PDB file of C-alpha atoms and ligand atoms in Angstrom:
ATOM      1  CA  MET A1108       7.578 -19.950  23.766  1.00 56.00           C
ATOM      2  CA  GLU A1109       5.920 -18.260  20.811  1.00 69.00           C
ATOM      3  CA  HIS A1110       7.967 -15.612  19.211  1.00 84.00           C
ATOM      4  CA  LEU A1111       8.594 -12.130  20.538  1.00 97.00           C
ATOM      5  CA  THR A1112       8.845  -8.996  18.449  1.00 98.00           C
ATOM      6  CA  LEU A1113      11.620  -6.585  19.320  1.00 98.00           C
ATOM      7  CA  TYR A1114      11.431  -3.057  17.987  1.00 98.00           C
ATOM      8  CA  GLY A1115      14.922  -1.680  17.838  1.00 98.00           C
ATOM      9  CA  ARG A1116      17.620   0.137  15.996  1.00 98.00           C
ATOM     10  CA  GLN A1117      21.193  -0.864  15.323  1.00 98.00           C
ATOM     11  CA  GLY A1118      23.430   0.124  18.231  1.00 97.00           C
ATOM     12  CA  TRP A1119      20.649   1.761  20.236  1.00 98.00           C
ATOM     13  CA  GLY A1120      19.230   0.541  23.552  1.00 98.00           C
ATOM     14  CA  SER A1121      17.435  -2.339  21.869  1.00 98.00           C
ATOM     15  CA  VAL A1122      20.812  -4.108  21.847  1.00 98.00           C
ATOM     16  CA  LEU A1123      20.302  -4.619  25.591  1.00 98.00           C
ATOM     17  CA  ALA A1124      17.243  -6.776  24.951  1.00 98.00           C
ATOM     18  CA  GLU A1125      18.536  -8.334  21.749  1.00 98.00           C
ATOM     19  CA  THR A1126      21.707  -9.676  23.387  1.00 98.00           C
ATOM     20  CA  GLN A1127      19.669 -11.247  26.149  1.00 98.00           C
ATOM     21  CA  LEU A1128      17.198 -12.830  23.730  1.00 98.00           C
ATOM     22  CA  VAL A1129      20.147 -14.304  21.860  1.00 98.00           C
ATOM     23  CA  TRP A1130      21.782 -15.442  25.087  1.00 98.00           C
ATOM     24  CA  TYR A1131      18.683 -17.342  26.146  1.00 98.00           C
ATOM     25  CA  GLY A1132      18.077 -18.661  22.631  1.00 98.00           C
ATOM     26  CA  MET A1133      14.573 -17.224  22.557  1.00 97.00           C
ATOM     27  CA  PRO A1134      13.085 -16.848  19.086  1.00 96.00           C
ATOM     28  CA  TYR A1135      12.314 -13.250  18.225  1.00 97.00           C
ATOM     29  CA  GLU A1136      11.591 -11.085  15.244  1.00 98.00           C
ATOM     30  CA  LEU A1137      13.532  -7.849  14.998  1.00 98.00           C
ATOM     31  CA  ARG A1138      11.658  -4.888  13.559  1.00 98.00           C
ATOM     32  CA  SER A1139      13.982  -2.056  12.766  1.00 98.00           C
ATOM     33  CA  VAL A1140      12.658   1.421  13.514  1.00 98.00           C
ATOM     34  CA  GLY A1141      13.816   4.620  11.869  1.00 98.00           C
ATOM     35  CA  ASP A1142      15.742   7.369  13.622  1.00 98.00           C
ATOM     36  CA  LEU A1143      13.394   8.395  16.412  1.00 98.00           C
ATOM     37  CA  PHE A1144      14.966  11.834  16.597  1.00 97.00           C
ATOM     38  CA  ALA A1145      14.532  12.634  12.929  1.00 96.00           C
ATOM     39  CA  ASP A1146      11.877  10.439  11.376  1.00 98.00           C
ATOM     40  CA  GLU A1147       8.321  11.473  12.302  1.00 97.00           C
ATOM     41  CA  GLU A1148       6.787   8.477  10.577  1.00 98.00           C
ATOM     42  CA  ALA A1149       8.968   6.151  12.688  1.00 98.00           C
ATOM     43  CA  GLN A1150       7.897   8.053  15.810  1.00 98.00           C
ATOM     44  CA  ARG A1151       4.199   7.782  14.922  1.00 98.00           C
ATOM     45  CA  GLU A1152       4.450   4.050  14.235  1.00 98.00           C
ATOM     46  CA  LEU A1153       6.296   3.226  17.454  1.00 98.00           C
ATOM     47  CA  GLU A1154       4.083   5.510  19.517  1.00 98.00           C
ATOM     48  CA  LYS A1155       1.127   3.266  18.736  1.00 98.00           C
ATOM     49  CA  ILE A1156       2.895   0.475  20.614  1.00 98.00           C
ATOM     50  CA  ASN A1157       5.016   2.351  23.142  1.00 98.00           C
ATOM     51  CA  PRO A1158       3.718   5.837  23.981  1.00 98.00           C
ATOM     52  CA  ALA A1159       7.167   6.765  25.316  1.00 98.00           C
ATOM     53  CA  VAL A1160       8.482   6.188  21.761  1.00 98.00           C
ATOM     54  CA  GLN A1161      11.648   4.426  22.821  1.00 98.00           C
ATOM     55  CA  VAL A1162      13.495   1.240  22.087  1.00 98.00           C
ATOM     56  CA  PRO A1163      13.746  -1.442  23.298  1.00 98.00           C
ATOM     57  CA  THR A1164      10.062  -2.177  22.878  1.00 98.00           C
ATOM     58  CA  LEU A1165       9.148  -5.824  23.111  1.00 98.00           C
ATOM     59  CA  VAL A1166       5.791  -7.199  22.016  1.00 98.00           C
ATOM     60  CA  LEU A1167       4.896 -10.470  23.675  1.00 97.00           C
ATOM     61  CA  PRO A1168       3.171 -13.415  22.012  1.00 94.00           C
ATOM     62  CA  ASP A1169      -0.130 -12.483  23.709  1.00 95.00           C
ATOM     63  CA  GLY A1170       0.112  -8.947  22.332  1.00 95.00           C
ATOM     64  CA  GLY A1171       1.244  -7.449  25.650  1.00 97.00           C
ATOM     65  CA  VAL A1172       3.958  -4.840  25.537  1.00 98.00           C
ATOM     66  CA  MET A1173       7.139  -4.740  27.595  1.00 98.00           C
ATOM     67  CA  THR A1174       9.330  -1.668  27.724  1.00 98.00           C
ATOM     68  CA  GLU A1175      12.131  -0.494  30.031  1.00 98.00           C
ATOM     69  CA  SER A1176      15.288  -2.472  29.497  1.00 98.00           C
ATOM     70  CA  GLY A1177      15.649  -3.184  33.230  1.00 98.00           C
ATOM     71  CA  ALA A1178      12.153  -4.649  33.440  1.00 98.00           C
ATOM     72  CA  ILE A1179      12.805  -6.590  30.230  1.00 98.00           C
ATOM     73  CA  THR A1180      16.020  -7.945  31.789  1.00 98.00           C
ATOM     74  CA  LEU A1181      14.179  -9.278  34.836  1.00 98.00           C
ATOM     75  CA  TRP A1182      11.252 -10.542  32.779  1.00 98.00           C
ATOM     76  CA  LEU A1183      13.415 -12.422  30.271  1.00 98.00           C
ATOM     77  CA  ALA A1184      15.286 -14.205  33.061  1.00 98.00           C
ATOM     78  CA  GLU A1185      11.988 -15.351  34.537  1.00 98.00           C
ATOM     79  CA  GLU A1186      10.642 -16.378  31.176  1.00 97.00           C
ATOM     80  CA  ALA A1187      13.823 -18.300  30.371  1.00 98.00           C
ATOM     81  CA  GLU A1188      13.822 -19.788  33.883  1.00 98.00           C
ATOM     82  CA  SER A1189      17.495 -18.954  33.994  1.00 98.00           C
ATOM     83  CA  SER A1190      19.787 -17.259  36.471  1.00 98.00           C
ATOM     84  CA  GLU A1191      22.626 -16.918  33.974  1.00 98.00           C
ATOM     85  CA  LEU A1192      22.159 -13.183  33.506  1.00 99.00           C
ATOM     86  CA  VAL A1193      20.166 -12.289  36.632  1.00 99.00           C
ATOM     87  CA  PRO A1194      21.300 -13.729  39.969  1.00 98.00           C
ATOM     88  CA  GLU A1195      18.422 -15.654  41.479  1.00 98.00           C
ATOM     89  CA  PRO A1196      16.652 -14.518  44.693  1.00 97.00           C
ATOM     90  CA  GLY A1197      18.831 -15.524  47.613  1.00 97.00           C
ATOM     91  CA  ALA A1198      22.054 -15.481  45.573  1.00 98.00           C
ATOM     92  CA  ALA A1199      24.875 -13.531  47.190  1.00 97.00           C
ATOM     93  CA  GLU A1200      25.154 -11.248  44.141  1.00 98.00           C
ATOM     94  CA  ARG A1201      21.439 -10.487  43.885  1.00 98.00           C
ATOM     95  CA  THR A1202      21.411  -7.357  46.041  1.00 98.00           C
ATOM     96  CA  GLN A1203      24.222  -5.608  44.241  1.00 98.00           C
ATOM     97  CA  PHE A1204      22.897  -6.776  40.886  1.00 98.00           C
ATOM     98  CA  LEU A1205      19.574  -5.056  41.557  1.00 98.00           C
ATOM     99  CA  ARG A1206      21.223  -1.968  42.962  1.00 98.00           C
ATOM    100  CA  TRP A1207      23.426  -1.437  39.923  1.00 98.00           C
ATOM    101  CA  LEU A1208      20.845  -2.483  37.362  1.00 99.00           C
ATOM    102  CA  PHE A1209      18.602   0.282  38.652  1.00 98.00           C
ATOM    103  CA  PHE A1210      21.514   2.678  38.931  1.00 98.00           C
ATOM    104  CA  VAL A1211      22.256   2.181  35.265  1.00 98.00           C
ATOM    105  CA  THR A1212      18.665   2.290  34.047  1.00 98.00           C
ATOM    106  CA  SER A1213      17.283   5.027  36.274  1.00 98.00           C
ATOM    107  CA  ASN A1214      20.347   7.195  36.874  1.00 98.00           C
ATOM    108  CA  ILE A1215      22.571   6.919  33.831  1.00 98.00           C
ATOM    109  CA  TYR A1216      20.156   6.058  31.013  1.00 98.00           C
ATOM    110  CA  PRO A1217      17.913   9.150  31.435  1.00 98.00           C
ATOM    111  CA  VAL A1218      20.895  11.420  30.949  1.00 98.00           C
ATOM    112  CA  TYR A1219      20.909  10.284  27.317  1.00 98.00           C
ATOM    113  CA  THR A1220      17.204  11.062  27.023  1.00 97.00           C
ATOM    114  CA  TYR A1221      17.877  14.644  28.115  1.00 97.00           C
ATOM    115  CA  ALA A1222      21.047  15.193  26.129  1.00 97.00           C
ATOM    116  CA  ASP A1223      20.093  13.407  22.897  1.00 97.00           C
ATOM    117  CA  ASP A1224      17.751  16.219  21.933  1.00 97.00           C
ATOM    118  CA  PRO A1225      17.983  19.090  24.427  1.00 98.00           C
ATOM    119  CA  SER A1226      15.396  21.104  22.481  1.00 97.00           C
ATOM    120  CA  ARG A1227      12.728  18.832  23.938  1.00 96.00           C
ATOM    121  CA  PHE A1228      13.532  20.130  27.392  1.00 97.00           C
ATOM    122  CA  VAL A1229      15.132  23.539  26.914  1.00 98.00           C
ATOM    123  CA  PRO A1230      13.162  25.827  24.607  1.00 97.00           C
ATOM    124  CA  GLN A1231      15.771  28.556  24.354  1.00 98.00           C
ATOM    125  CA  GLU A1232      18.159  27.492  21.625  1.00 98.00           C
ATOM    126  CA  SER A1233      21.153  29.348  23.010  1.00 98.00           C
ATOM    127  CA  ALA A1234      20.831  27.481  26.324  1.00 98.00           C
ATOM    128  CA  GLN A1235      20.747  24.032  24.779  1.00 98.00           C
ATOM    129  CA  PRO A1236      24.491  23.375  24.301  1.00 98.00           C
ATOM    130  CA  ALA A1237      25.261  24.170  27.949  1.00 98.00           C
ATOM    131  CA  PHE A1238      22.396  21.943  29.050  1.00 98.00           C
ATOM    132  CA  ALA A1239      23.711  19.087  26.923  1.00 98.00           C
ATOM    133  CA  GLU A1240      27.181  19.640  28.335  1.00 97.00           C
ATOM    134  CA  ARG A1241      25.901  19.495  31.908  1.00 98.00           C
ATOM    135  CA  MET A1242      24.119  16.262  31.078  1.00 98.00           C
ATOM    136  CA  GLY A1243      27.369  14.946  29.657  1.00 98.00           C
ATOM    137  CA  ASP A1244      29.155  15.886  32.889  1.00 98.00           C
ATOM    138  CA  ARG A1245      26.503  14.067  34.862  1.00 98.00           C
ATOM    139  CA  ALA A1246      26.993  10.943  32.746  1.00 98.00           C
ATOM    140  CA  LYS A1247      30.738  11.122  33.312  1.00 98.00           C
ATOM    141  CA  LYS A1248      30.271  11.385  37.057  1.00 98.00           C
ATOM    142  CA  LEU A1249      27.892   8.431  37.153  1.00 98.00           C
ATOM    143  CA  TYR A1250      30.118   6.285  34.946  1.00 99.00           C
ATOM    144  CA  GLY A1251      32.945   7.099  37.366  1.00 98.00           C
ATOM    145  CA  VAL A1252      30.827   5.794  40.237  1.00 98.00           C
ATOM    146  CA  LEU A1253      30.050   2.641  38.266  1.00 98.00           C
ATOM    147  CA  ASN A1254      33.724   2.175  37.396  1.00 98.00           C
ATOM    148  CA  ASP A1255      34.751   2.432  41.058  1.00 98.00           C
ATOM    149  CA  GLU A1256      32.225  -0.246  42.008  1.00 98.00           C
ATOM    150  CA  ALA A1257      33.187  -2.652  39.252  1.00 98.00           C
ATOM    151  CA  ALA A1258      34.910  -5.893  40.189  1.00 98.00           C
ATOM    152  CA  ALA A1259      36.775  -8.155  37.733  1.00 98.00           C
ATOM    153  CA  PRO A1260      36.545  -9.964  35.429  1.00 98.00           C
ATOM    154  CA  TRP A1261      32.844  -9.057  35.576  1.00 98.00           C
ATOM    155  CA  PHE A1262      31.040  -6.248  37.335  1.00 99.00           C
ATOM    156  CA  LEU A1263      29.889  -8.626  40.077  1.00 98.00           C
ATOM    157  CA  GLY A1264      33.207 -10.492  40.256  1.00 98.00           C
ATOM    158  CA  ASP A1265      33.323 -14.062  39.012  1.00 98.00           C
ATOM    159  CA  ARG A1266      29.739 -14.052  37.951  1.00 98.00           C
ATOM    160  CA  PHE A1267      28.766 -12.758  34.500  1.00 98.00           C
ATOM    161  CA  SER A1268      25.431 -10.928  34.432  1.00 99.00           C
ATOM    162  CA  ALA A1269      23.246  -8.591  32.433  1.00 99.00           C
ATOM    163  CA  LEU A1270      25.181  -5.703  34.005  1.00 99.00           C
ATOM    164  CA  ASP A1271      28.158  -6.661  31.850  1.00 99.00           C
ATOM    165  CA  ILE A1272      25.928  -6.494  28.782  1.00 99.00           C
ATOM    166  CA  TYR A1273      24.827  -2.987  29.761  1.00 99.00           C
ATOM    167  CA  ILE A1274      28.438  -1.936  30.274  1.00 98.00           C
ATOM    168  CA  CYS A1275      29.478  -3.325  26.899  1.00 98.00           C
ATOM    169  CA  ALA A1276      26.621  -1.573  25.091  1.00 98.00           C
ATOM    170  CA  MET A1277      26.858   1.736  26.915  1.00 98.00           C
ATOM    171  CA  THR A1278      30.611   2.126  26.488  1.00 98.00           C
ATOM    172  CA  HIS A1279      29.812   2.407  22.775  1.00 98.00           C
ATOM    173  CA  TRP A1280      27.744   5.517  23.487  1.00 98.00           C
ATOM    174  CA  ARG A1281      28.685   9.033  24.591  1.00 97.00           C
ATOM    175  CA  PRO A1282      31.027  10.328  25.865  1.00 98.00           C
ATOM    176  CA  GLY A1283      32.823   8.029  23.431  1.00 97.00           C
ATOM    177  CA  ARG A1284      35.390   5.266  23.544  1.00 97.00           C
ATOM    178  CA  PRO A1285      38.478   7.465  24.178  1.00 98.00           C
ATOM    179  CA  TRP A1286      36.842   8.984  27.263  1.00 98.00           C
ATOM    180  CA  PHE A1287      35.853   5.568  28.620  1.00 98.00           C
ATOM    181  CA  GLU A1288      39.345   4.219  27.976  1.00 98.00           C
ATOM    182  CA  GLU A1289      40.967   7.060  29.820  1.00 98.00           C
ATOM    183  CA  ASN A1290      38.547   7.347  32.717  1.00 98.00           C
ATOM    184  CA  THR A1291      36.814   4.036  33.271  1.00 99.00           C
ATOM    185  CA  PRO A1292      39.360   1.242  32.694  1.00 98.00           C
ATOM    186  CA  ASN A1293      37.369  -1.259  34.751  1.00 98.00           C
ATOM    187  CA  LEU A1294      34.299  -0.753  32.571  1.00 98.00           C
ATOM    188  CA  VAL A1295      36.376  -0.979  29.406  1.00 98.00           C
ATOM    189  CA  ALA A1296      37.876  -4.293  30.554  1.00 98.00           C
ATOM    190  CA  ILE A1297      34.415  -5.672  31.283  1.00 98.00           C
ATOM    191  CA  ALA A1298      33.154  -4.450  27.919  1.00 98.00           C
ATOM    192  CA  ALA A1299      36.032  -6.150  26.108  1.00 98.00           C
ATOM    193  CA  ALA A1300      35.400  -9.414  27.927  1.00 98.00           C
ATOM    194  CA  ALA A1301      31.670  -9.259  27.145  1.00 98.00           C
ATOM    195  CA  LYS A1302      32.429  -8.444  23.532  1.00 98.00           C
ATOM    196  CA  ALA A1303      34.621 -11.546  23.294  1.00 98.00           C
ATOM    197  CA  LEU A1304      31.890 -13.967  24.378  1.00 98.00           C
ATOM    198  CA  PRO A1305      31.311 -16.261  21.390  1.00 98.00           C
ATOM    199  CA  LYS A1306      27.620 -16.573  22.187  1.00 98.00           C
ATOM    200  CA  LEU A1307      27.142 -12.838  21.675  1.00 98.00           C
ATOM    201  CA  ALA A1308      29.646 -12.244  18.867  1.00 98.00           C
ATOM    202  CA  GLU A1309      27.056 -12.046  16.109  1.00 98.00           C
ATOM    203  CA  VAL A1310      24.650  -9.762  17.919  1.00 98.00           C
ATOM    204  CA  TRP A1311      27.438  -7.371  18.932  1.00 98.00           C
ATOM    205  CA  ALA A1312      28.762  -7.326  15.363  1.00 98.00           C
ATOM    206  CA  ARG A1313      25.288  -6.606  14.008  1.00 97.00           C
ATOM    207  CA  ASN A1314      24.909  -3.648  16.349  1.00 98.00           C
ATOM    208  CA  TYR A1315      28.449  -2.322  16.300  1.00 97.00           C
ATOM    209  CA  PRO A1316      29.778  -3.248  12.857  1.00 95.00           C
ATOM    210  CA  ASP A1317      32.571  -0.653  12.964  1.00 92.00           C
ATOM    211  CA  ASP A1318      34.364  -2.126  15.983  1.00 89.00           C
TER     212      ASP A1318
HETATM  213  N1  LIG B2213      14.107   3.653  30.183  1.00 63.93           N
HETATM  214  C1  LIG B2213      14.294   3.131  28.863  1.00 63.93           C
HETATM  215  C2  LIG B2213      15.132   4.085  28.034  1.00 63.93           C
HETATM  216  C3  LIG B2213      15.167   3.688  26.573  1.00 63.93           C
HETATM  217  C4  LIG B2213      15.777   4.759  25.700  1.00 63.93           C
HETATM  218  O1  LIG B2213      16.057   5.885  26.138  1.00 63.93           O
HETATM  219  N2  LIG B2213      16.003   4.417  24.427  1.00 63.93           N
HETATM  220  C5  LIG B2213      16.532   5.356  23.457  1.00 63.93           C
HETATM  221  C6  LIG B2213      17.530   4.677  22.540  1.00 63.93           C
HETATM  222  S1  LIG B2213      19.032   4.281  23.360  1.00 63.93           S
HETATM  223  C7  LIG B2213      15.433   5.845  22.569  1.00 63.93           C
HETATM  224  O2  LIG B2213      14.670   5.057  22.059  1.00 63.93           O
HETATM  225  N3  LIG B2213      15.351   7.165  22.385  1.00 63.93           N
HETATM  226  C8  LIG B2213      14.424   7.749  21.499  1.00 63.93           C
HETATM  227  C9  LIG B2213      13.744   8.950  22.098  1.00 63.93           C
HETATM  228  O3  LIG B2213      13.886   9.177  23.320  1.00 63.93           O
HETATM  229  O4  LIG B2213      13.058   9.632  21.339  1.00 63.93           O
HETATM  230  C10 LIG B2213      14.922   1.743  28.945  1.00 63.93           C
HETATM  231  O5  LIG B2213      15.658   1.461  29.904  1.00 63.93           O
HETATM  232  O6  LIG B2213      14.641   0.898  28.059  1.00 63.93           O
END
């Protein structure tokens, strides 16, 4: 396939797409975007491609645009004609894979959108910290649910999948490693195992150089 262009930022959600591109050995060009919460120029540039102004944003060889990490996950598996990260239709793990992929992308991920910059949603400055805290509580609850559902050594049991990549990436985010270690040991174990995969070592190190 012709090359893909991934707009991303070190350690941000673009790592979800980048790891999968690396896994499948798909050629891609990485375009680093500035801090989308602070850099208006970076916002304006990305907005031309993805009006939601978020990463990952993937531009396809035909100029089409793919956003939404969950959709990108399903699309990449199809494009790669691989079931290594996405259980194929009919596979025993498919149902739970889809359930938890959507749980992560449509339940947990938006909590970050709301808490990253509460001023976008709560005009009154004095109310913003409490709002962010409530969002943090929501994330903790949902990560607890995910932890209780997690099998071993991978989320789906014996079968590695893109869910393990999400868990590895997201346990680098809020509420922070100590909280995950104390409260979600199953997720932390999965994250460590995903981190140790030689195929992904470089891309993890690029995104999380301080680990
Ligand atoms: N639904 C999107 C969420 C992507 C997302 O929230 N990305 C964050 C980085 S982790 C972002 O770009 N935030 C910038 C902003 O919201 O301004 C997905 O699953 O890809």
